[in-house]
Short mmCIF file of C-alpha atoms and ligand atoms in Angstrom, two decimals:
data_model
loop_
_atom_site.label_atom_id
_atom_site.label_comp_id
_atom_site.label_asym_id
_atom_site.label_seq_id
_atom_site.Cartn_x
_atom_site.Cartn_y
_atom_site.Cartn_z
CA MET A 7 -15.25 17.39 16.54
CA ILE A 8 -13.32 20.52 15.67
CA LYS A 9 -14.80 22.17 12.58
CA PRO A 10 -12.75 25.03 11.19
CA ALA A 11 -15.53 27.53 11.84
CA ILE A 12 -13.23 30.48 11.30
CA ASN A 13 -11.76 28.82 8.21
CA ALA A 14 -8.19 29.07 9.51
CA VAL A 15 -6.53 26.25 11.44
CA SER A 16 -3.05 25.21 12.53
CA VAL A 17 -1.94 21.59 12.38
CA SER A 18 1.08 20.41 14.36
CA ARG A 19 3.09 17.21 14.33
CA PRO A 20 1.98 14.54 16.81
CA LYS A 21 4.41 11.94 18.23
CA ARG A 22 2.44 9.06 16.79
CA LEU A 23 -0.27 8.40 14.24
CA ARG A 24 -2.54 5.47 15.04
CA GLY A 25 -6.11 4.43 14.45
CA THR A 26 -8.72 3.43 11.92
CA VAL A 27 -10.29 5.93 9.56
CA THR A 28 -13.36 5.32 7.40
CA PRO A 29 -13.42 7.81 4.51
CA PRO A 30 -16.72 9.18 3.20
CA GLY A 31 -18.59 7.59 0.30
CA ASP A 32 -16.87 7.98 -3.04
CA LYS A 33 -17.68 11.36 -4.57
CA SER A 34 -17.63 10.19 -8.21
CA ILE A 35 -19.82 7.15 -7.55
CA SER A 36 -22.22 9.20 -5.39
CA HIS A 37 -22.81 11.78 -8.14
CA ARG A 38 -23.50 9.01 -10.62
CA ALA A 39 -25.76 6.99 -8.30
CA SER A 40 -28.09 9.96 -7.77
CA MET A 41 -27.99 11.29 -11.36
CA PHE A 42 -28.41 8.00 -13.17
CA ASN A 43 -31.18 6.83 -10.85
CA ALA A 44 -32.91 10.19 -11.35
CA VAL A 45 -33.39 9.38 -15.06
CA ALA A 46 -34.07 5.67 -14.52
CA ASN A 47 -37.41 3.89 -14.25
CA GLY A 48 -38.17 2.91 -10.66
CA VAL A 49 -37.17 3.81 -7.11
CA ALA A 50 -33.63 3.24 -5.85
CA ARG A 51 -31.93 3.27 -2.47
CA VAL A 52 -28.39 4.67 -2.33
CA THR A 53 -26.40 4.06 0.86
CA ASN A 54 -23.19 5.72 2.07
CA TYR A 55 -23.85 8.64 -0.30
CA SER A 56 -21.04 11.20 0.08
CA THR A 57 -21.80 13.89 2.67
CA GLY A 58 -19.57 16.36 0.80
CA GLN A 59 -21.01 19.62 -0.51
CA ASP A 60 -20.35 18.63 -4.13
CA CYS A 61 -22.73 15.68 -3.94
CA ALA A 62 -25.31 17.88 -2.19
CA SER A 63 -25.01 20.22 -5.20
CA THR A 64 -25.99 17.33 -7.47
CA LEU A 65 -29.09 16.64 -5.34
CA ARG A 66 -30.05 20.34 -5.43
CA VAL A 67 -29.79 20.40 -9.24
CA LEU A 68 -31.79 17.17 -9.66
CA ARG A 69 -34.52 18.46 -7.35
CA GLY A 70 -34.61 21.65 -9.43
CA LEU A 71 -35.49 19.42 -12.37
CA GLY A 72 -38.45 17.91 -10.54
CA VAL A 73 -36.82 14.73 -9.19
CA ARG A 74 -38.03 13.59 -5.75
CA ILE A 75 -35.11 12.54 -3.55
CA GLU A 76 -35.35 11.82 0.18
CA ALA A 77 -32.06 11.95 2.08
CA SER A 78 -31.41 10.93 5.66
CA PRO A 79 -28.13 10.68 7.56
CA ALA A 80 -27.02 7.15 8.46
CA ALA A 81 -27.32 6.23 12.16
CA ASP A 82 -23.52 6.28 12.64
CA GLY A 83 -23.30 9.77 11.12
CA ARG A 84 -21.29 8.45 8.19
CA GLY A 85 -22.87 8.73 4.80
CA ASP A 86 -26.42 9.52 3.79
CA THR A 87 -29.13 7.16 2.65
CA LEU A 88 -31.08 8.37 -0.38
CA THR A 89 -34.34 7.28 -1.91
CA VAL A 90 -34.33 8.42 -5.53
CA HIS A 91 -37.64 8.37 -7.37
CA GLY A 92 -36.61 8.03 -11.00
CA VAL A 93 -38.52 10.13 -13.52
CA GLY A 94 -37.40 8.11 -16.54
CA MET A 95 -35.28 9.28 -19.46
CA HIS A 96 -37.74 12.00 -20.53
CA GLY A 97 -39.31 13.00 -17.20
CA PHE A 98 -37.36 16.14 -16.18
CA LYS A 99 -39.48 19.30 -15.71
CA GLU A 100 -38.36 22.72 -16.87
CA PRO A 101 -36.59 24.28 -13.86
CA ASP A 102 -38.17 27.48 -12.58
CA ASP A 103 -34.80 28.92 -11.56
CA ILE A 104 -31.14 28.77 -12.46
CA LEU A 105 -29.54 25.46 -11.43
CA ASP A 106 -26.63 26.01 -9.03
CA ALA A 107 -23.84 23.41 -9.24
CA GLY A 108 -21.84 25.12 -6.47
CA ASN A 109 -18.15 24.18 -6.68
CA SER A 110 -18.77 20.90 -8.48
CA GLY A 111 -17.27 20.28 -11.91
CA THR A 112 -18.70 16.76 -12.01
CA THR A 113 -22.22 18.10 -11.39
CA THR A 114 -21.86 20.80 -14.05
CA ARG A 115 -20.45 18.55 -16.75
CA LEU A 116 -22.52 15.41 -16.18
CA VAL A 117 -25.74 17.37 -15.81
CA SER A 118 -24.90 19.06 -19.12
CA GLY A 119 -25.20 15.64 -20.75
CA LEU A 120 -28.59 15.16 -19.08
CA LEU A 121 -29.89 18.61 -20.14
CA ALA A 122 -28.72 18.76 -23.75
CA GLY A 123 -31.55 18.45 -26.27
CA ARG A 124 -34.42 18.70 -23.76
CA PRO A 125 -37.66 20.35 -24.89
CA PHE A 126 -37.18 23.21 -22.41
CA GLN A 127 -34.69 25.84 -21.33
CA ALA A 128 -32.33 25.31 -18.39
CA ILE A 129 -29.43 27.36 -17.09
CA VAL A 130 -26.56 25.88 -15.06
CA THR A 131 -24.02 27.91 -13.16
CA GLY A 132 -21.84 27.64 -10.07
CA ASP A 133 -19.40 29.49 -7.82
CA ALA A 134 -16.51 31.68 -9.03
CA SER A 135 -14.26 28.62 -9.51
CA ILE A 136 -16.86 26.80 -11.64
CA ARG A 137 -17.44 29.95 -13.69
CA SER A 138 -13.75 30.03 -14.60
CA ARG A 139 -13.33 26.34 -15.50
CA PRO A 140 -13.40 25.13 -19.12
CA MET A 141 -16.88 24.08 -20.25
CA GLY A 142 -16.19 24.18 -24.00
CA ARG A 143 -14.97 20.59 -23.64
CA VAL A 144 -18.59 19.46 -23.12
CA ILE A 145 -20.44 22.23 -24.98
CA GLU A 146 -18.60 21.71 -28.27
CA PRO A 147 -19.32 17.96 -28.65
CA LEU A 148 -22.88 18.38 -27.33
CA ARG A 149 -23.45 20.98 -30.06
CA LYS A 150 -22.03 18.49 -32.58
CA MET A 151 -24.69 16.07 -31.33
CA GLY A 152 -27.36 18.64 -32.19
CA ALA A 153 -27.92 20.45 -28.90
CA THR A 154 -28.54 24.19 -28.84
CA ILE A 155 -26.33 25.58 -26.08
CA ASN A 156 -25.12 29.06 -25.25
CA ALA A 157 -22.49 30.05 -22.74
CA ARG A 158 -20.36 32.96 -21.71
CA LYS A 159 -17.05 33.74 -23.50
CA ASP A 160 -17.97 32.26 -26.85
CA GLY A 161 -19.47 29.06 -25.49
CA THR A 162 -16.68 28.16 -23.09
CA LEU A 163 -17.68 29.33 -19.60
CA ALA A 164 -20.69 28.90 -17.28
CA PRO A 165 -23.44 29.98 -16.92
CA ILE A 166 -24.49 27.48 -19.59
CA VAL A 167 -27.88 27.87 -21.26
CA PHE A 168 -29.51 24.75 -22.71
CA GLN A 169 -32.21 25.47 -25.29
CA GLY A 170 -33.31 22.20 -26.82
CA GLY A 171 -32.24 20.55 -30.07
CA GLN A 172 -32.47 17.02 -31.44
CA LEU A 173 -29.60 14.74 -30.38
CA ARG A 174 -27.89 12.32 -32.73
CA GLY A 175 -24.95 10.02 -31.95
CA ILE A 176 -21.45 11.10 -32.97
CA ASP A 177 -18.05 9.56 -33.49
CA TYR A 178 -15.87 11.83 -31.36
CA GLU A 179 -12.14 12.07 -30.77
CA MET A 180 -11.81 13.40 -27.22
CA PRO A 181 -9.01 15.98 -26.89
CA VAL A 182 -8.57 15.33 -23.13
CA ALA A 183 -8.69 12.17 -21.03
CA SER A 184 -11.62 13.22 -18.87
CA ALA A 185 -14.17 11.01 -17.14
CA GLN A 186 -16.43 14.03 -16.81
CA VAL A 187 -16.48 14.67 -20.57
CA LYS A 188 -16.84 10.95 -21.33
CA SER A 189 -19.73 10.60 -18.88
CA CYS A 190 -21.48 13.73 -20.14
CA LEU A 191 -21.44 12.44 -23.72
CA LEU A 192 -22.49 8.90 -22.76
CA LEU A 193 -25.47 10.33 -20.89
CA ALA A 194 -26.45 12.47 -23.88
CA GLY A 195 -25.96 9.39 -26.08
CA LEU A 196 -28.67 7.55 -24.16
CA ARG A 197 -31.22 10.00 -25.63
CA ALA A 198 -29.60 10.43 -29.07
CA GLU A 199 -30.49 8.82 -32.34
CA GLY A 200 -27.94 6.11 -33.18
CA ARG A 201 -24.68 5.10 -31.52
CA THR A 202 -22.32 7.52 -29.77
CA LEU A 203 -18.67 6.49 -30.04
CA LEU A 204 -15.89 8.20 -28.04
CA ARG A 205 -12.19 7.78 -28.68
CA GLN A 206 -10.16 8.62 -25.57
CA PRO A 207 -6.49 9.69 -25.51
CA ALA A 208 -6.01 7.65 -22.28
CA LEU A 209 -8.22 5.72 -19.87
CA SER A 210 -9.99 7.59 -17.10
CA ARG A 211 -12.24 6.40 -14.25
CA ASP A 212 -14.91 4.00 -15.52
CA HIS A 213 -17.67 4.27 -12.88
CA THR A 214 -20.12 5.53 -15.51
CA GLU A 215 -19.61 2.55 -17.80
CA ARG A 216 -19.97 0.11 -14.88
CA MET A 217 -23.08 1.71 -13.43
CA LEU A 218 -24.87 2.25 -16.75
CA THR A 219 -24.21 -1.38 -17.67
CA ALA A 220 -25.66 -2.53 -14.33
CA MET A 221 -28.73 -0.38 -15.06
CA GLY A 222 -29.36 -2.15 -18.36
CA ALA A 223 -27.83 0.34 -20.82
CA SER A 224 -26.10 -0.86 -23.92
CA VAL A 225 -22.54 0.38 -23.25
CA GLY A 226 -19.36 -1.15 -24.60
CA SER A 227 -15.66 -0.49 -24.71
CA ASP A 228 -12.61 -1.71 -26.54
CA GLY A 229 -9.24 -0.32 -25.52
CA LEU A 230 -9.57 3.44 -25.60
CA SER A 231 -12.95 3.43 -27.40
CA VAL A 232 -16.25 3.52 -25.57
CA TRP A 233 -19.75 3.64 -27.02
CA VAL A 234 -23.38 3.73 -26.02
CA GLU A 235 -26.69 2.98 -27.78
CA PRO A 236 -29.83 4.94 -26.90
CA GLY A 237 -32.06 3.32 -24.31
CA GLU A 238 -33.79 3.45 -20.95
CA LEU A 239 -32.25 2.76 -17.52
CA ARG A 240 -33.54 0.49 -14.74
CA SER A 241 -33.14 1.93 -11.24
CA LEU A 242 -30.32 0.37 -9.23
CA ASP A 243 -29.66 0.22 -5.49
CA VAL A 244 -26.08 1.35 -4.86
CA GLU A 245 -23.92 0.92 -1.78
CA VAL A 246 -21.24 3.55 -2.34
CA PRO A 247 -17.70 2.40 -1.39
CA GLY A 248 -15.35 4.69 0.54
CA ASP A 249 -13.50 7.31 -1.50
CA VAL A 250 -9.94 6.31 -2.42
CA SER A 251 -9.20 9.99 -3.10
CA SER A 252 -10.06 10.76 0.55
CA ALA A 253 -8.21 7.65 1.75
CA ALA A 254 -5.09 8.97 -0.03
CA PHE A 255 -4.57 11.63 2.66
CA TRP A 256 -4.11 8.97 5.36
CA LEU A 257 -1.99 6.71 3.14
CA VAL A 258 0.44 9.57 2.62
CA ALA A 259 0.26 10.71 6.26
CA ALA A 260 1.15 7.27 7.62
CA SER A 261 3.86 6.69 5.02
CA ILE A 262 5.75 9.91 5.85
CA HIS A 263 5.25 10.14 9.63
CA PRO A 264 8.11 8.61 11.67
CA ASP A 265 5.83 6.58 13.96
CA ALA A 266 2.62 5.61 12.20
CA GLU A 267 0.24 2.77 11.57
CA VAL A 268 -3.17 3.74 10.20
CA VAL A 269 -5.93 1.52 8.87
CA VAL A 270 -8.16 3.04 6.21
CA ALA A 271 -11.35 0.99 6.06
CA ASN A 272 -13.80 0.32 3.22
CA VAL A 273 -11.80 1.92 0.41
CA GLY A 274 -12.97 1.65 -3.22
CA LEU A 275 -10.21 -0.05 -5.22
CA ASN A 276 -11.45 0.34 -8.78
CA PRO A 277 -8.27 0.03 -10.90
CA SER A 278 -9.15 3.23 -12.77
CA ARG A 279 -8.74 5.08 -9.45
CA THR A 280 -5.83 3.39 -7.66
CA GLY A 281 -2.90 5.12 -9.35
CA VAL A 282 -2.09 6.70 -5.98
CA ILE A 283 -1.51 3.26 -4.43
CA SER A 284 0.77 2.22 -7.30
CA ILE A 285 2.80 5.43 -7.08
CA LEU A 286 3.12 5.32 -3.28
CA ARG A 287 4.31 1.72 -3.49
CA ARG A 288 6.79 2.73 -6.19
CA MET A 289 8.02 5.42 -3.78
CA GLY A 290 8.59 2.66 -1.20
CA ALA A 291 5.42 2.94 0.90
CA ASP A 292 4.39 -0.04 3.02
CA LEU A 293 0.72 -0.44 2.08
CA GLU A 294 -1.09 -3.67 2.85
CA ILE A 295 -4.50 -4.35 1.36
CA ARG A 296 -6.75 -6.59 3.47
CA ASP A 297 -10.13 -8.20 3.03
CA GLU A 298 -10.64 -7.41 -0.68
CA ARG A 299 -14.31 -7.80 -1.63
CA THR A 300 -16.80 -6.59 -4.24
CA VAL A 301 -19.51 -4.05 -3.31
CA ALA A 302 -22.04 -2.92 -5.91
CA GLY A 303 -19.81 -4.09 -8.75
CA GLU A 304 -16.79 -2.17 -7.42
CA PRO A 305 -13.74 -3.72 -5.68
CA VAL A 306 -13.31 -2.61 -2.04
CA GLY A 307 -10.75 -3.34 0.68
CA ASP A 308 -9.11 -2.07 3.87
CA ILE A 309 -5.62 -0.58 3.62
CA VAL A 310 -2.99 -0.61 6.36
CA ALA A 311 -0.36 2.11 5.92
CA ARG A 312 2.82 2.28 7.98
CA THR A 313 5.90 4.47 8.40
CA SER A 314 8.10 4.08 5.33
CA ARG A 315 11.20 5.55 3.75
CA LEU A 316 10.15 7.13 0.49
CA ARG A 317 12.12 7.97 -2.65
CA GLY A 318 11.24 10.34 -5.49
CA VAL A 319 9.60 8.96 -8.64
CA ASP A 320 8.38 9.98 -12.09
CA ILE A 321 4.63 10.57 -12.40
CA SER A 322 3.74 10.87 -16.08
CA GLY A 323 1.90 9.28 -19.00
CA ASP A 324 -1.16 7.05 -18.75
CA ILE A 325 -1.16 6.84 -14.96
CA VAL A 326 -1.86 10.58 -14.62
CA PRO A 327 -5.63 10.48 -15.33
CA ILE A 328 -6.08 7.69 -12.75
CA LEU A 329 -4.46 9.68 -9.94
CA ILE A 330 -5.13 13.24 -11.09
CA ASP A 331 -6.91 14.26 -7.87
CA GLU A 332 -4.17 12.77 -5.67
CA ILE A 333 -1.23 14.78 -7.05
CA PRO A 334 -1.63 17.54 -4.42
CA VAL A 335 -1.21 15.05 -1.56
CA LEU A 336 1.44 13.01 -3.41
CA SER A 337 3.39 16.28 -3.50
CA VAL A 338 3.57 16.16 0.31
CA ALA A 339 5.05 12.66 0.03
CA ALA A 340 7.46 13.94 -2.64
CA ALA A 341 8.68 16.72 -0.33
CA ILE A 342 9.57 14.19 2.39
CA ALA A 343 10.96 11.59 -0.04
CA LYS A 344 14.62 11.29 -0.91
CA GLY A 345 15.37 12.56 -4.42
CA ASP A 346 13.35 14.29 -7.11
CA THR A 347 9.75 13.64 -8.02
CA VAL A 348 8.91 14.76 -11.53
CA VAL A 349 5.26 15.30 -12.48
CA ARG A 350 4.49 15.60 -16.21
CA ASP A 351 1.51 15.29 -18.56
CA ALA A 352 -0.68 16.82 -15.84
CA ALA A 353 -1.73 20.13 -17.43
CA GLU A 354 -5.30 19.25 -16.35
CA LEU A 355 -4.25 20.21 -12.82
CA ARG A 356 -4.23 23.82 -13.95
CA VAL A 357 -8.00 23.75 -14.59
CA LYS A 358 -9.23 22.01 -11.44
CA GLU A 359 -10.93 23.82 -8.51
CA THR A 360 -7.84 26.05 -8.56
CA ASP A 361 -4.56 25.86 -10.51
CA ARG A 362 -3.20 23.00 -8.41
CA ILE A 363 0.31 23.17 -9.86
CA ARG A 364 0.66 26.82 -8.92
CA ALA A 365 -1.00 26.35 -5.51
CA THR A 366 1.20 23.35 -4.66
CA ALA A 367 4.42 25.00 -5.83
CA ALA A 368 3.53 28.10 -3.78
CA TRP A 369 3.01 26.29 -0.48
CA LEU A 370 5.98 23.94 -0.96
CA THR A 371 8.20 26.98 -1.51
CA SER A 372 7.00 28.63 1.69
CA ALA A 373 7.60 25.35 3.54
CA GLY A 374 11.25 25.38 2.41
CA VAL A 375 11.05 22.83 -0.41
CA SER A 376 12.67 23.60 -3.74
CA VAL A 377 10.24 23.12 -6.63
CA GLU A 378 10.13 24.10 -10.30
CA GLU A 379 6.88 24.51 -12.15
CA SER A 380 6.48 23.48 -15.78
CA ARG A 381 3.57 23.93 -18.16
CA ASP A 382 2.20 20.45 -17.42
CA GLY A 383 3.68 19.58 -14.05
CA MET A 384 6.50 20.27 -11.62
CA THR A 385 9.74 18.92 -10.22
CA ILE A 386 9.85 18.60 -6.44
CA HIS A 387 13.30 18.24 -4.90
CA GLY A 388 12.64 15.98 -1.91
CA ALA A 389 14.11 17.72 1.11
CA GLY A 390 13.30 15.06 3.71
CA ARG A 391 11.67 17.76 5.80
CA LEU A 392 9.07 20.51 5.75
CA ARG A 393 9.12 23.79 7.65
CA GLY A 394 5.93 25.06 9.21
CA ALA A 395 4.46 27.94 7.23
CA ALA A 396 1.35 30.03 6.68
CA CYS A 397 -0.34 28.75 3.51
CA ARG A 398 -3.55 29.24 1.52
CA SER A 399 -5.90 26.59 0.17
CA TYR A 400 -7.27 28.94 -2.53
CA ASP A 401 -10.60 27.44 -1.40
CA ASP A 402 -9.62 24.14 -2.99
CA HIS A 403 -10.57 21.14 -0.83
CA ARG A 404 -7.68 18.95 -1.88
CA ILE A 405 -5.10 21.69 -1.31
CA ALA A 406 -6.57 22.41 2.16
CA MET A 407 -6.35 18.75 3.19
CA SER A 408 -2.87 18.30 1.67
CA LEU A 409 -1.67 21.22 3.80
CA ALA A 410 -3.11 19.53 6.89
CA ILE A 411 -1.21 16.32 6.06
CA ALA A 412 1.95 18.41 5.64
CA GLY A 413 1.26 19.79 9.15
CA LEU A 414 1.39 16.25 10.57
CA VAL A 415 5.11 16.05 9.72
CA SER A 416 6.30 19.67 9.46
CA GLU A 417 8.82 21.06 11.95
CA GLY A 418 6.59 23.94 13.01
CA PRO A 419 2.82 24.22 12.78
CA MET A 420 1.17 24.56 9.39
CA HIS A 421 -1.27 27.48 9.36
CA ILE A 422 -4.00 26.88 6.80
CA GLU A 423 -6.12 29.71 5.46
CA GLY A 424 -9.28 28.39 3.78
CA ALA A 425 -9.39 25.09 5.69
CA GLY A 426 -13.19 24.88 5.49
CA ALA A 427 -12.91 23.94 1.80
CA ALA A 428 -12.43 20.33 2.97
CA ASP A 429 -16.24 20.16 3.31
CA ILE A 430 -16.51 19.93 -0.48
CA SER A 431 -15.50 16.26 -0.46
CA TYR A 432 -14.68 15.30 3.15
CA PRO A 433 -16.70 17.06 5.89
CA THR A 434 -15.40 14.66 8.58
CA PHE A 435 -11.75 15.27 7.65
CA TRP A 436 -10.85 17.28 10.77
CA ARG A 437 -12.51 14.76 13.05
CA ASP A 438 -10.51 11.98 11.38
CA LEU A 439 -7.30 14.02 11.65
CA GLU A 440 -7.80 14.19 15.43
CA LEU A 441 -8.84 10.55 15.53
CA VAL A 442 -5.43 9.42 14.24
CA GLY A 443 -3.66 11.76 16.68
CA GLY A 444 -3.30 15.01 14.75
CA ALA A 445 -3.33 18.21 16.81
CA ILE A 446 -5.47 21.06 15.52
CA GLY A 447 -5.11 24.57 16.91
C1 LIG B 503 -14.29 13.14 -11.86
C2 LIG B 503 -13.36 13.15 -12.85
C3 LIG B 503 -12.09 13.90 -12.76
C4 LIG B 503 -11.77 14.31 -11.34
C5 LIG B 503 -12.96 14.85 -10.62
C6 LIG B 503 -14.09 13.84 -10.58
C7 LIG B 503 -15.54 12.37 -12.07
O1 LIG B 503 -12.17 15.03 -13.58
O2 LIG B 503 -10.73 15.26 -11.32
O3 LIG B 503 -12.61 15.18 -9.27
O4 LIG B 503 -16.27 12.10 -11.10
O5 LIG B 503 -15.82 12.03 -13.23
P1 LIG B 503 -11.87 14.94 -15.17
O6 LIG B 503 -12.59 13.77 -15.66
O7 LIG B 503 -12.37 16.20 -15.77
O8 LIG B 503 -10.39 14.82 -15.26
#
């Protein structure tokens, strides 16, 4: 397998794309499976745990809180198997060092819900990207619940210092549609006095609600409202389905390449995550879902993607939160499509691992595609073609992998600076790129 050891790679267009790819375990479900089992009663086995660095960051933080977790790679090299020894809802130990969440926003925000109101001090920080991302969105409501929390820049930026407090349930109007914020507050609600009720502006991924319910928590929802009652969790064995956000790279690659048929196996198809499939189909992509089944309470299937003729579409409104991570790779599809693709209501992209609107507009421009940025999105004028170019990932995994997919169809090679960032969510990405026929230089 070629690993971008020097962090710079070139990807060139192959004649054909063929093969079967199995994406890594879902990142969102992996984080939750380890975190929730860590505070449950009992011992749980988690299979196909994501091998990405973000999910390793979650394990590091949980171990720092005294949780015993054994991890071993699966025999086929895909996914890890974990044994998580739950410490119960009140069993965390005071960490003897700062907890390092690395590049992971999900780790930082969900762990904040687990640390608020504990009878000890804990400090969470991460890399430069994490230290620039908005944390006020969890700190403010956690303070409303009674937690004592301090953070840099007037309580908005990590490092975040948790210093106890007594949690009580709140009725909270969420200003952003964020599964991370929702999950953080539901986790805090499990240890609060009384009910915690959250009112969301739009639906976001619901893995937390599903998993907590399966673990015996009293969680409910009605339209955009979701609530939780305090209570304990029972440990739960979880078989993590493949990550639809990782699958998206191959769905786009096969749809835009002139001679392609790629099967993406074992893909999680939770409807709160499949916006990318709906949008690609709306663009004209030929995507066939086979062998739909249920694994660990989540729908799963195999997807066959084939060469298609795409047209530009509008991406806005309620679908945005359920495909937010896929907009960088959908932008590659938009560049090859006929007509304009307009992205709106996606200001959240500006506060991801990097400003993904700016990063995407920058590389599209150097690849010869005309694009206009707006405050909450962009308009991409589908050019039907991409020029090869030298582009930066800004150390953002999804930008790095989107550039590689662009390289599979661009007229000259795509030179990617910061390619190693793919390891954050998809360490086997470069192997899979070669597996379907991609040429890496
Ligand atoms: C995630 C939620 C999303 C997403 C992130 C993972 C999760 O963030 O972008 O990659 O696992 O809950 P927001 O909920 O902040 O939009």
